[in-house]
Coordinates of C-alpha atoms in Angstrom, one line a residue:
X28 CA 0.0 0.1 0.0
X29 CA 1.6 3.3 -1.0
X30 CA 2.1 6.0 1.5
X31 CA -0.8 8.5 1.4
X32 CA -3.1 6.1 -0.1
X33 CA -5.9 7.6 2.3
X34 CA -5.2 11.3 2.6
X35 CA -6.8 13.0 5.7
X36 CA -8.4 15.7 3.5
X37 CA -11.5 14.0 2.4
X38 CA -9.7 10.9 0.7
X39 CA -11.8 8.4 2.7
X40 CA -15.3 10.1 1.5
X41 CA -14.0 9.8 -2.0
X42 CA -12.8 6.5 -1.5
X43 CA -16.5 5.5 -0.2
X44 CA -18.0 7.2 -3.0
X45 CA -15.7 5.4 -5.6
X46 CA -16.6 2.0 -4.3
X47 CA -20.2 3.1 -4.4
X48 CA -19.9 4.1 -8.1
X49 CA -18.2 0.8 -8.8
X50 CA -21.2 -1.2 -7.0
X51 CA -23.6 0.5 -9.2
X52 CA -21.4 -0.2 -12.3
X53 CA -21.2 -3.6 -11.7
X54 CA -24.9 -4.2 -10.9
X55 CA -25.6 -2.5 -14.2
X56 CA -23.2 -4.6 -16.3
X57 CA -24.8 -7.8 -14.4
X58 CA -28.3 -6.9 -14.9

């Protein structure tokens, strides 16, 4: 895991939103 992978300035929120978008994308492709 590279240093600064989860920056303190809102990086965690961006990571969560990215995971949600990925899940929605996978669900769209699946269905």
